[in-house]
Short mmCIF file of C-alpha atoms in Angstrom, two decimals:
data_model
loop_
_atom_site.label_atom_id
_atom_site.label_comp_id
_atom_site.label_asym_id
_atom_site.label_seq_id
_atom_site.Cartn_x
_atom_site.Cartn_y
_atom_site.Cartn_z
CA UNK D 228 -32.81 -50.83 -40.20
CA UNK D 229 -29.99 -49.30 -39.80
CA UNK D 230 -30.67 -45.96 -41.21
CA UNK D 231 -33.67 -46.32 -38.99
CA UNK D 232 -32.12 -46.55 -35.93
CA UNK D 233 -29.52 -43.44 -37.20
CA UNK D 234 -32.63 -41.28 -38.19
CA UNK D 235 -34.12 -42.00 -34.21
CA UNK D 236 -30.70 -40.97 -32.77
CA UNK D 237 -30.77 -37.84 -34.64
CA UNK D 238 -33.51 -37.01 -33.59
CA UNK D 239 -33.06 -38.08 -29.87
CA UNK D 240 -30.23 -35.72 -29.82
CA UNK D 241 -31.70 -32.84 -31.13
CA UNK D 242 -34.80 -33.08 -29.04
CA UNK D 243 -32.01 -33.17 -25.97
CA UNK D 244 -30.23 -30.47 -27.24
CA UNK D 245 -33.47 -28.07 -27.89
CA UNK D 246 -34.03 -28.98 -24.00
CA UNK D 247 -30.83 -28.82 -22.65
CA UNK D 248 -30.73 -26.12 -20.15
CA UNK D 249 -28.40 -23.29 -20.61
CA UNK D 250 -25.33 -22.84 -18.59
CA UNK D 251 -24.27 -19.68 -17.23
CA UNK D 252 -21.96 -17.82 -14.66
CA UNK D 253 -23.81 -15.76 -11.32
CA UNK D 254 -22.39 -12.26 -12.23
CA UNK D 255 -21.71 -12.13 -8.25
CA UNK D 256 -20.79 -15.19 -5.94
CA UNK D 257 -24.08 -16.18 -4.18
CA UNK D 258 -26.17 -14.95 -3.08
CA UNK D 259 -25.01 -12.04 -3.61
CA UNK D 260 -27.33 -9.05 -5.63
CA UNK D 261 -24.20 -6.32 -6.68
CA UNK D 262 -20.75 -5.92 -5.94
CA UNK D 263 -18.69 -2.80 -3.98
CA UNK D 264 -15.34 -2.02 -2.81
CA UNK D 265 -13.36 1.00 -1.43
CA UNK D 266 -9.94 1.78 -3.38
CA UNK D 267 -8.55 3.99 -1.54
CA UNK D 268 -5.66 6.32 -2.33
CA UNK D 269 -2.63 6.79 0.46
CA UNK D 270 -2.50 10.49 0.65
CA UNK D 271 -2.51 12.20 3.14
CA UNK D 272 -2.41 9.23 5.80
CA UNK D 273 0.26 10.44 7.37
CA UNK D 274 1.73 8.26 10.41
CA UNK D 275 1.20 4.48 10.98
CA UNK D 276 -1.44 4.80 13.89
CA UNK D 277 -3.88 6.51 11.58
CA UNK D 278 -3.10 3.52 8.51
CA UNK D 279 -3.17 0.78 12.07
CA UNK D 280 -6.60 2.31 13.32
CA UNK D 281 -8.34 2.55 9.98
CA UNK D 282 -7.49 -0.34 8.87
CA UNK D 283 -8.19 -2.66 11.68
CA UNK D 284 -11.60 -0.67 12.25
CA UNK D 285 -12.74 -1.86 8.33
CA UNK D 286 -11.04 -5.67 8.54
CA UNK D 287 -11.26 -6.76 12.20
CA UNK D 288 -13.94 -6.85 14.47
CA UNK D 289 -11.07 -5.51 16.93
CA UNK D 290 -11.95 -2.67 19.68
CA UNK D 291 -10.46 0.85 17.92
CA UNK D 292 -10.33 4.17 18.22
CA UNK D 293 -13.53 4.54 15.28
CA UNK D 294 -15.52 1.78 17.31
CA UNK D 295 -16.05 -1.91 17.09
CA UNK D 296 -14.04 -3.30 13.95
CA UNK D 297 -16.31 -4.12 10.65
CA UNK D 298 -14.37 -7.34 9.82
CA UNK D 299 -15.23 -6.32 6.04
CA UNK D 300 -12.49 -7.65 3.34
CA UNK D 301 -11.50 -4.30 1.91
CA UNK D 302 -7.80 -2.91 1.33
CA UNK D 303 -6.14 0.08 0.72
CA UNK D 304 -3.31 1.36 -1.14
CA UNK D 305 0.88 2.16 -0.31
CA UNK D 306 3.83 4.31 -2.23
CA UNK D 307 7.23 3.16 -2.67
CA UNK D 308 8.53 6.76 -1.94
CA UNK D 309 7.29 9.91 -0.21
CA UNK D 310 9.85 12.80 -2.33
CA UNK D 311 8.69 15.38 -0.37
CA UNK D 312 9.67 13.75 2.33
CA UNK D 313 12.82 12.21 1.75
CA UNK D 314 13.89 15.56 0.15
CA UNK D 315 11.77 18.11 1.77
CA UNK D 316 10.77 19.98 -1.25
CA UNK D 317 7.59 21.31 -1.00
CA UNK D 318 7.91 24.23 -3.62
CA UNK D 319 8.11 21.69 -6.30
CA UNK D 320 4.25 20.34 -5.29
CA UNK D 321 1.23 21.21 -6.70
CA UNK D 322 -0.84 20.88 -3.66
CA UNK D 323 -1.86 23.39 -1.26
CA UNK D 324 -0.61 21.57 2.20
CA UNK D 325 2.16 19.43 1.99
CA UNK D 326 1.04 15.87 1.78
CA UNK D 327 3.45 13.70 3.95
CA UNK D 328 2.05 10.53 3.50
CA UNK D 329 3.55 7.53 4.72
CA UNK D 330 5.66 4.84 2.39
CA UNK D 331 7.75 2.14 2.03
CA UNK D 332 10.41 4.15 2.24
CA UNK D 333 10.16 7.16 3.71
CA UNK D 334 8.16 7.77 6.89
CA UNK D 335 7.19 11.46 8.55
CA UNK D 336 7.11 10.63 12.31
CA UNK D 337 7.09 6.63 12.31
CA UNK D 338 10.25 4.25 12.62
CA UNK D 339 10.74 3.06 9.10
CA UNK D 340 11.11 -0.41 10.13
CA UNK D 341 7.54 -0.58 11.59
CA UNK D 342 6.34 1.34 8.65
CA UNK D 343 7.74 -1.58 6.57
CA UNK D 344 6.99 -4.61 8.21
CA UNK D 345 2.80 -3.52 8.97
CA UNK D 346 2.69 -2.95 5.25
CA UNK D 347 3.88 -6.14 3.91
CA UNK D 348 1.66 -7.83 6.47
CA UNK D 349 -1.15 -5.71 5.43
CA UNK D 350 -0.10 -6.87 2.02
CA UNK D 351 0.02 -10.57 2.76
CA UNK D 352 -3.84 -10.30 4.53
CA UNK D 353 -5.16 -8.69 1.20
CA UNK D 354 -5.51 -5.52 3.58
CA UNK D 355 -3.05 -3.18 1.25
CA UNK D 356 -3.89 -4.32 -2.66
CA UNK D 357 -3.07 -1.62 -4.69
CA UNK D 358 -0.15 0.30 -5.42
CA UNK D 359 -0.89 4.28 -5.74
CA UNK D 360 1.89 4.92 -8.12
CA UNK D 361 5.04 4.44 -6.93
CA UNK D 362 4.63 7.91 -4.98
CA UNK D 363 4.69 11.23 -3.84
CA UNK D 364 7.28 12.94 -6.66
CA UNK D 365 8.25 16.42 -8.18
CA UNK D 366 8.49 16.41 -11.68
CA UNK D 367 12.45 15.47 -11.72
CA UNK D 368 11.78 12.94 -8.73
CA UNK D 369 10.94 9.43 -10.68
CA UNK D 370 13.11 7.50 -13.46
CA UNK D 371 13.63 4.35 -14.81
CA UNK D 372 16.54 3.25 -12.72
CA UNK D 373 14.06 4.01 -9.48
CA UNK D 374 11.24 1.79 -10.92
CA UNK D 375 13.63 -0.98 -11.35
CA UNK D 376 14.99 -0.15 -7.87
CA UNK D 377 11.33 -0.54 -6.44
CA UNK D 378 10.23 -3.43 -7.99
CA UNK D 379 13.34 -5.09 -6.66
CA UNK D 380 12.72 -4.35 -3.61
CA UNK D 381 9.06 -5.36 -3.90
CA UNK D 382 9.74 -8.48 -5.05
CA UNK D 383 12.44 -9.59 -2.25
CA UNK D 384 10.03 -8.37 0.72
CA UNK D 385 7.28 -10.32 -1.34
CA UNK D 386 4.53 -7.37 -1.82
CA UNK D 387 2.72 -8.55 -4.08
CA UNK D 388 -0.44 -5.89 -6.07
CA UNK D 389 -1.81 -6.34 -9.30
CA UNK D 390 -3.42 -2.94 -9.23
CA UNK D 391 -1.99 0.45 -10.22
CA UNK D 392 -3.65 3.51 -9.84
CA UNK D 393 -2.53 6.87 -10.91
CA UNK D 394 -1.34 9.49 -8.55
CA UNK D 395 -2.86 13.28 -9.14
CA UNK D 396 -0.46 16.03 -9.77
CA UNK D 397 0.82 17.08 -13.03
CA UNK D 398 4.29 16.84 -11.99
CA UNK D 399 3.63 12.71 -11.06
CA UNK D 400 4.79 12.26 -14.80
CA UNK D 401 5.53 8.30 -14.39
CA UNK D 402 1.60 8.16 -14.34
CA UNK D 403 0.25 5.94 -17.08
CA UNK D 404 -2.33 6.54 -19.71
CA UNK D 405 -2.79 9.09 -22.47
CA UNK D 406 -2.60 12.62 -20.82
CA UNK D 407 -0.26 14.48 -21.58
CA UNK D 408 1.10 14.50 -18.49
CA UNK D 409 1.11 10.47 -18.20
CA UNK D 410 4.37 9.52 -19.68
CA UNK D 411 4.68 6.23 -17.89
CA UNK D 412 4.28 4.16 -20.97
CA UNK D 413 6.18 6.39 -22.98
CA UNK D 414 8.95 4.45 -24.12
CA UNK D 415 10.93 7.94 -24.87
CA UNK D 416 10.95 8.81 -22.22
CA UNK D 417 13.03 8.66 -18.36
CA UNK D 418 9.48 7.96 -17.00
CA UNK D 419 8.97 4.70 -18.95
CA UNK D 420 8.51 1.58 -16.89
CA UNK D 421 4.89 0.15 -17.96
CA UNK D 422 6.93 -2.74 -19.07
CA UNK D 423 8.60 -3.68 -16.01
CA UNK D 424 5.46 -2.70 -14.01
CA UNK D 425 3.18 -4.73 -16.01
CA UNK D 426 6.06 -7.72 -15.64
CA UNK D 427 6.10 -7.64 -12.14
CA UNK D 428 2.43 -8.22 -11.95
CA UNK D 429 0.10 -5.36 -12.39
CA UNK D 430 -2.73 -6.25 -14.63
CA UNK D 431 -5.19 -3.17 -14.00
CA UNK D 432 -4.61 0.54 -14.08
CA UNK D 433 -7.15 3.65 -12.59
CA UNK D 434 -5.80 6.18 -15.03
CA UNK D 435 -8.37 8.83 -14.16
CA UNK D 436 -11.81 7.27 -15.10
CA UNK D 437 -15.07 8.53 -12.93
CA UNK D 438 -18.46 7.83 -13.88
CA UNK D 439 -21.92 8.97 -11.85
CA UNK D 440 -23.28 5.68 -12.98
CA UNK D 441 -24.29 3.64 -10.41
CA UNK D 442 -23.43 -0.12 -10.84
CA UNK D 443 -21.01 -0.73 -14.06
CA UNK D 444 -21.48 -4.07 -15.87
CA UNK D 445 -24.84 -4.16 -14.32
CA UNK D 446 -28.50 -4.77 -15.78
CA UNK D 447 -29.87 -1.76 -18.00
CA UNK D 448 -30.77 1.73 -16.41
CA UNK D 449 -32.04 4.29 -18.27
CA UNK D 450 -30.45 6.63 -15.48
CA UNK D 451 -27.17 5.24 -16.36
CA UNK D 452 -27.61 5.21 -19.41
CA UNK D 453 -28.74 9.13 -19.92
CA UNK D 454 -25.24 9.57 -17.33
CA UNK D 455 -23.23 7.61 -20.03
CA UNK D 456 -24.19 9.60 -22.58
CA UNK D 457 -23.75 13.15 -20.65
CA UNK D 458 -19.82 11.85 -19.76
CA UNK D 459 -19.29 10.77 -22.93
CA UNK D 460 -20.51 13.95 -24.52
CA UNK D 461 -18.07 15.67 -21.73
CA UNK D 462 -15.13 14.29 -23.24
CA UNK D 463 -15.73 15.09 -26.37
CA UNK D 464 -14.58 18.38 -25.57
CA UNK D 465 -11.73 17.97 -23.30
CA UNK D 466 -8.74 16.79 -25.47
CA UNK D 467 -7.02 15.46 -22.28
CA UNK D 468 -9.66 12.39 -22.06
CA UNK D 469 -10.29 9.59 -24.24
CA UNK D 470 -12.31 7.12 -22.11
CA UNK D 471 -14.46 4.31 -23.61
CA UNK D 472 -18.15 5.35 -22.23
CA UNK D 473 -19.46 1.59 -22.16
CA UNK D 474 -20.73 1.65 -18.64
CA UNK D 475 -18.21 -1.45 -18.79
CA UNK D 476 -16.57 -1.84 -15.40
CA UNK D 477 -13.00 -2.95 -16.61
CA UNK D 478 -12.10 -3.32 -20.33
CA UNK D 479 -8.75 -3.53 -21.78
CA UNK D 480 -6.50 -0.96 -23.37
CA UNK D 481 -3.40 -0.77 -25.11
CA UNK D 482 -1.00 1.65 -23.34
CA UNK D 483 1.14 3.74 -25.58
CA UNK D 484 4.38 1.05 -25.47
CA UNK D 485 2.08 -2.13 -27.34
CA UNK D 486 1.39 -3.17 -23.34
CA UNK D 487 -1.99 -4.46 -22.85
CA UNK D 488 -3.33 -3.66 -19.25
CA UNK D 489 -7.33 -2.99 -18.10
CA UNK D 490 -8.56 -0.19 -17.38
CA UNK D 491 -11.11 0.20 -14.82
CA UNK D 492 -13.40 3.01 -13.23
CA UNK D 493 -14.47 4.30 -10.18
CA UNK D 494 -17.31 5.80 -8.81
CA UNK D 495 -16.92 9.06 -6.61
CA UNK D 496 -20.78 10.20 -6.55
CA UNK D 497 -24.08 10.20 -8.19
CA UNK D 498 -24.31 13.29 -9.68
CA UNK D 499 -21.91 16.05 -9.63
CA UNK D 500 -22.30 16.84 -5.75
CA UNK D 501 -20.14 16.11 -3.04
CA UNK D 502 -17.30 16.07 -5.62
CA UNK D 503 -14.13 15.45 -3.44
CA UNK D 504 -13.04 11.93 -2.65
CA UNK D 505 -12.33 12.48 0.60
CA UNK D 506 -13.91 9.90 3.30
CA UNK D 507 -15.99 13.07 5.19
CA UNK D 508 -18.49 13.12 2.24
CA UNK D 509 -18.84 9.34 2.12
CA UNK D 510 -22.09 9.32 3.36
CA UNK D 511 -23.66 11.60 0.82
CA UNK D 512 -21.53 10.21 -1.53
CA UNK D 513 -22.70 6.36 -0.86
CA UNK D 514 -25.67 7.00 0.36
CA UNK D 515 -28.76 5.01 1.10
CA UNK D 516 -30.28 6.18 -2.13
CA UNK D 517 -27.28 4.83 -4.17
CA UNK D 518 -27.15 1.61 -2.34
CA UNK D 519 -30.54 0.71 -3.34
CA UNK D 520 -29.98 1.70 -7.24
CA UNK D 521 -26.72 -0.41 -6.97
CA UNK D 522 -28.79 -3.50 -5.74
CA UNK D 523 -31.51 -2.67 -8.08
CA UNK D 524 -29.35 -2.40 -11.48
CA UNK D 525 -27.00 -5.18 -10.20
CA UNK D 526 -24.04 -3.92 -10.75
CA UNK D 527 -20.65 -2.98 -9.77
CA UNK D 528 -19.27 -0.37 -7.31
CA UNK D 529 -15.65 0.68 -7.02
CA UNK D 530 -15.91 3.75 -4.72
CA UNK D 531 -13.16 6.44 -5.40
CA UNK D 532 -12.27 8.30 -1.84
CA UNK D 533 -8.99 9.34 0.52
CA UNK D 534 -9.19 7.27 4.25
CA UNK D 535 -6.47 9.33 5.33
CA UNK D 536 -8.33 12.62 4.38
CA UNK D 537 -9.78 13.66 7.54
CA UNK D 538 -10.19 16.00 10.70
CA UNK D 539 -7.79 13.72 12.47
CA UNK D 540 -8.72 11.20 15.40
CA UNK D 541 -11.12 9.63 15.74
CA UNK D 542 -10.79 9.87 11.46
CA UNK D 543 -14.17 9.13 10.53
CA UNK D 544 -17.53 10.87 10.81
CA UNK D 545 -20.32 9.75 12.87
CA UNK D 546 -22.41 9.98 10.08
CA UNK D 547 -19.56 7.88 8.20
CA UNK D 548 -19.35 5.24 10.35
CA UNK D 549 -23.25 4.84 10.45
CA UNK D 550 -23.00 4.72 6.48
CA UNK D 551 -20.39 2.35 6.85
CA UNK D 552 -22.38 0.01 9.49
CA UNK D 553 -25.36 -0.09 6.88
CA UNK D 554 -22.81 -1.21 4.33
CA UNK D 555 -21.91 -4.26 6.61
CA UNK D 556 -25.03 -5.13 7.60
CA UNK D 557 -25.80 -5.48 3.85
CA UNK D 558 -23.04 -7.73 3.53
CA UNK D 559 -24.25 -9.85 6.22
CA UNK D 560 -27.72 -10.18 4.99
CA UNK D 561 -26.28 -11.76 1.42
CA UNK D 562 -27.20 -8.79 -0.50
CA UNK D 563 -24.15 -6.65 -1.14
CA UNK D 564 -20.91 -8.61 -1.39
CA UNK D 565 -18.02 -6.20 -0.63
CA UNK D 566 -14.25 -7.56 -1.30
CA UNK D 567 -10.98 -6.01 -1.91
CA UNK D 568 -10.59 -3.92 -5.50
CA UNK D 569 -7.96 -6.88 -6.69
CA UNK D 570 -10.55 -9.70 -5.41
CA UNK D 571 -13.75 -7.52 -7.42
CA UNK D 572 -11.59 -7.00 -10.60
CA UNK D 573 -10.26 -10.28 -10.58
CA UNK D 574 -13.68 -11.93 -10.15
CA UNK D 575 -15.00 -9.33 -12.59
CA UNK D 576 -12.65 -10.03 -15.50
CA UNK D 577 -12.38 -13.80 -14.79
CA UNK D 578 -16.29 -13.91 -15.15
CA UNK D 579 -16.71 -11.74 -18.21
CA UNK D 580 -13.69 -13.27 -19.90
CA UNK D 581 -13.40 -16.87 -18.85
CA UNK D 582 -14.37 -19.22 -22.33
#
């Protein structure tokens, strides 16, 4: 009898296990059909009313200088330091035009106080969420000592980032990754300071990544697929690069100190045109085309472009802002859910990771 009853058990249980339906995570918080975010880098935003008006335009619903605020979640990106122009010493730049982008602590034409206190409040909305390096510096401009100095100071005003991303210029040498040039994890080196970086709180690093793939992590496309394959192909002969092609959003890396950091990449356009991240060339860049493959492979978006490159007031495009409108409206309809790069990277890892 008693075996009996055992043997019906068994059996019960197996038959509720066979039928037991499968749990599983939404790859995007409902009802949501693909991801996308703007990480943009601080250059050339040069005073505090173009960061004010920009920023209020994309997270307010506020009356600006663009038009009618968006009231989208997105942030944006901040240095520590501005060398060129706390030392004014533009022969030891790469770039063509001076780039006198604001910082923590340097300003061009804006009280430094002001300067400070919008971007920590920026930082405490989730409206400033990455840190661009920790600046604008020659080749003899960054140390140790000054990363140590920074992060002090960012952790007594209480801005708090958990993403870095690399600053161009082959003279930014604290840049992390494994360029030649990117001698922030060295531990050899003056540069080093991925392990007090990575201490204070950064847990994902843009190290110079770009793929024409539209939607990472996403459902398979043979279009992003055939891309894959032509980037990774690419690499192969440029010694400079050694990206894992995986069409992976974020994965994780170990740096060249043991630290273990993800790496994740952006998007800057479909195929080879348009190729400068610089807001004017959004809308070709994003354009209706790609937002449809992006909903269609369900996938992620992180798009790679400059807000504060621009033909000055009122800083964006008409056909930008129209691009941008279509984006929100997308957003509203439960479609396209657009968040800050920390919020999308944290939600991304968290999902793909979680046990």
């Amino acid at each position: 009898m008693a075996r009996r009853s055992i043997l019906i058990i068994a059996v019960l249980i197996f038959f509720v296990a066979c039928n037991q339906q499968q749990v599983s995570l939404e790859r995007f918080p409902y009802p949501y059909q693909a991801a996308f975010t703007i990480c943009s880098d601080i250059d050339n935003t040069c005073t505090l009313e173009e960061l004010t008006v920009i920023q209020e335009f994309l997270c307010t619903d506020k009356k600006t200088a663009i038009g009618n605020g968006l009231n989208l979640p997105l942030g944006n990106s901040f240095w520590m330091e501005n060398e060129l122009i706390k030392f004014g010493v533009e022969e030891k730049f790469s770039q063509k035009t001076p780039d006198y982008g604001i910082s923590y602590l340097s300003a061009w034409q804006d009280s430094l106080p002001v300067v400070q206190k919008t971007i920590r409040e920026y930082n405490a909305k989730g409206w400033i969420d990455c840190l661009h390096s920790y600046g604008h510096f020659s080749q003899t401009g960054f140390n140790r000592q000054r990363a140590k100095e920074y992060l002090q100071i960012m952790r007594r005003d209480s801005l708090q980032v958990d993403v870095f991303v690399n600053h161009g210029g082959l003279e930014n040498l604290h840049s992390l990754g494994f360029s030649a040039h990117q001698l922030g994890d060295n531990p050899e080196t003056d540069f080093y300071h991925a392990d007090l970086t990575i201490d204070y709180g950064i847990r994902y690093l843009w190290d110079g990544q770009l793929s024409h793939a539209i939607g990472l992590s996403g459902s398979f496309s043979l279009e992003n697929s055939l891309k894959n394959a032509f980037e990774t192909l690419q690499d192969w002969f440029n010694p400079n690069f050694c990206y894992k092609h995986n069409l992976e959003l974020a994965y994780p890396i170990t740096l060249e100190d043991g630290s273990k950091i993800f790496r994740f990449t952006r998007f800057l356009n479909s195929w080879g045109k348009h190729d400068r991240a610089d807001i004017n060339f959004m809308a070709e860049q994003i354009n209706d085309d790609v937002l449809q493959k992006l909903l269609k492979n369900r996938g992620y978006l992180i798009y790679y472009t400059h807000l504060g490159e621009n033909d000055g007031l009122p800083y964006f495009k008409k056909q930008t802002i129209a691009q941008l409108r279509k984006l929100k409206k997308m957003y509203e309809q439960g479609k396209l859910w657009i968040t800050s790069t920390s919020e999308l990277l944290n939600y991304y890892t968290l999902n793909k990771y979680l046990n």
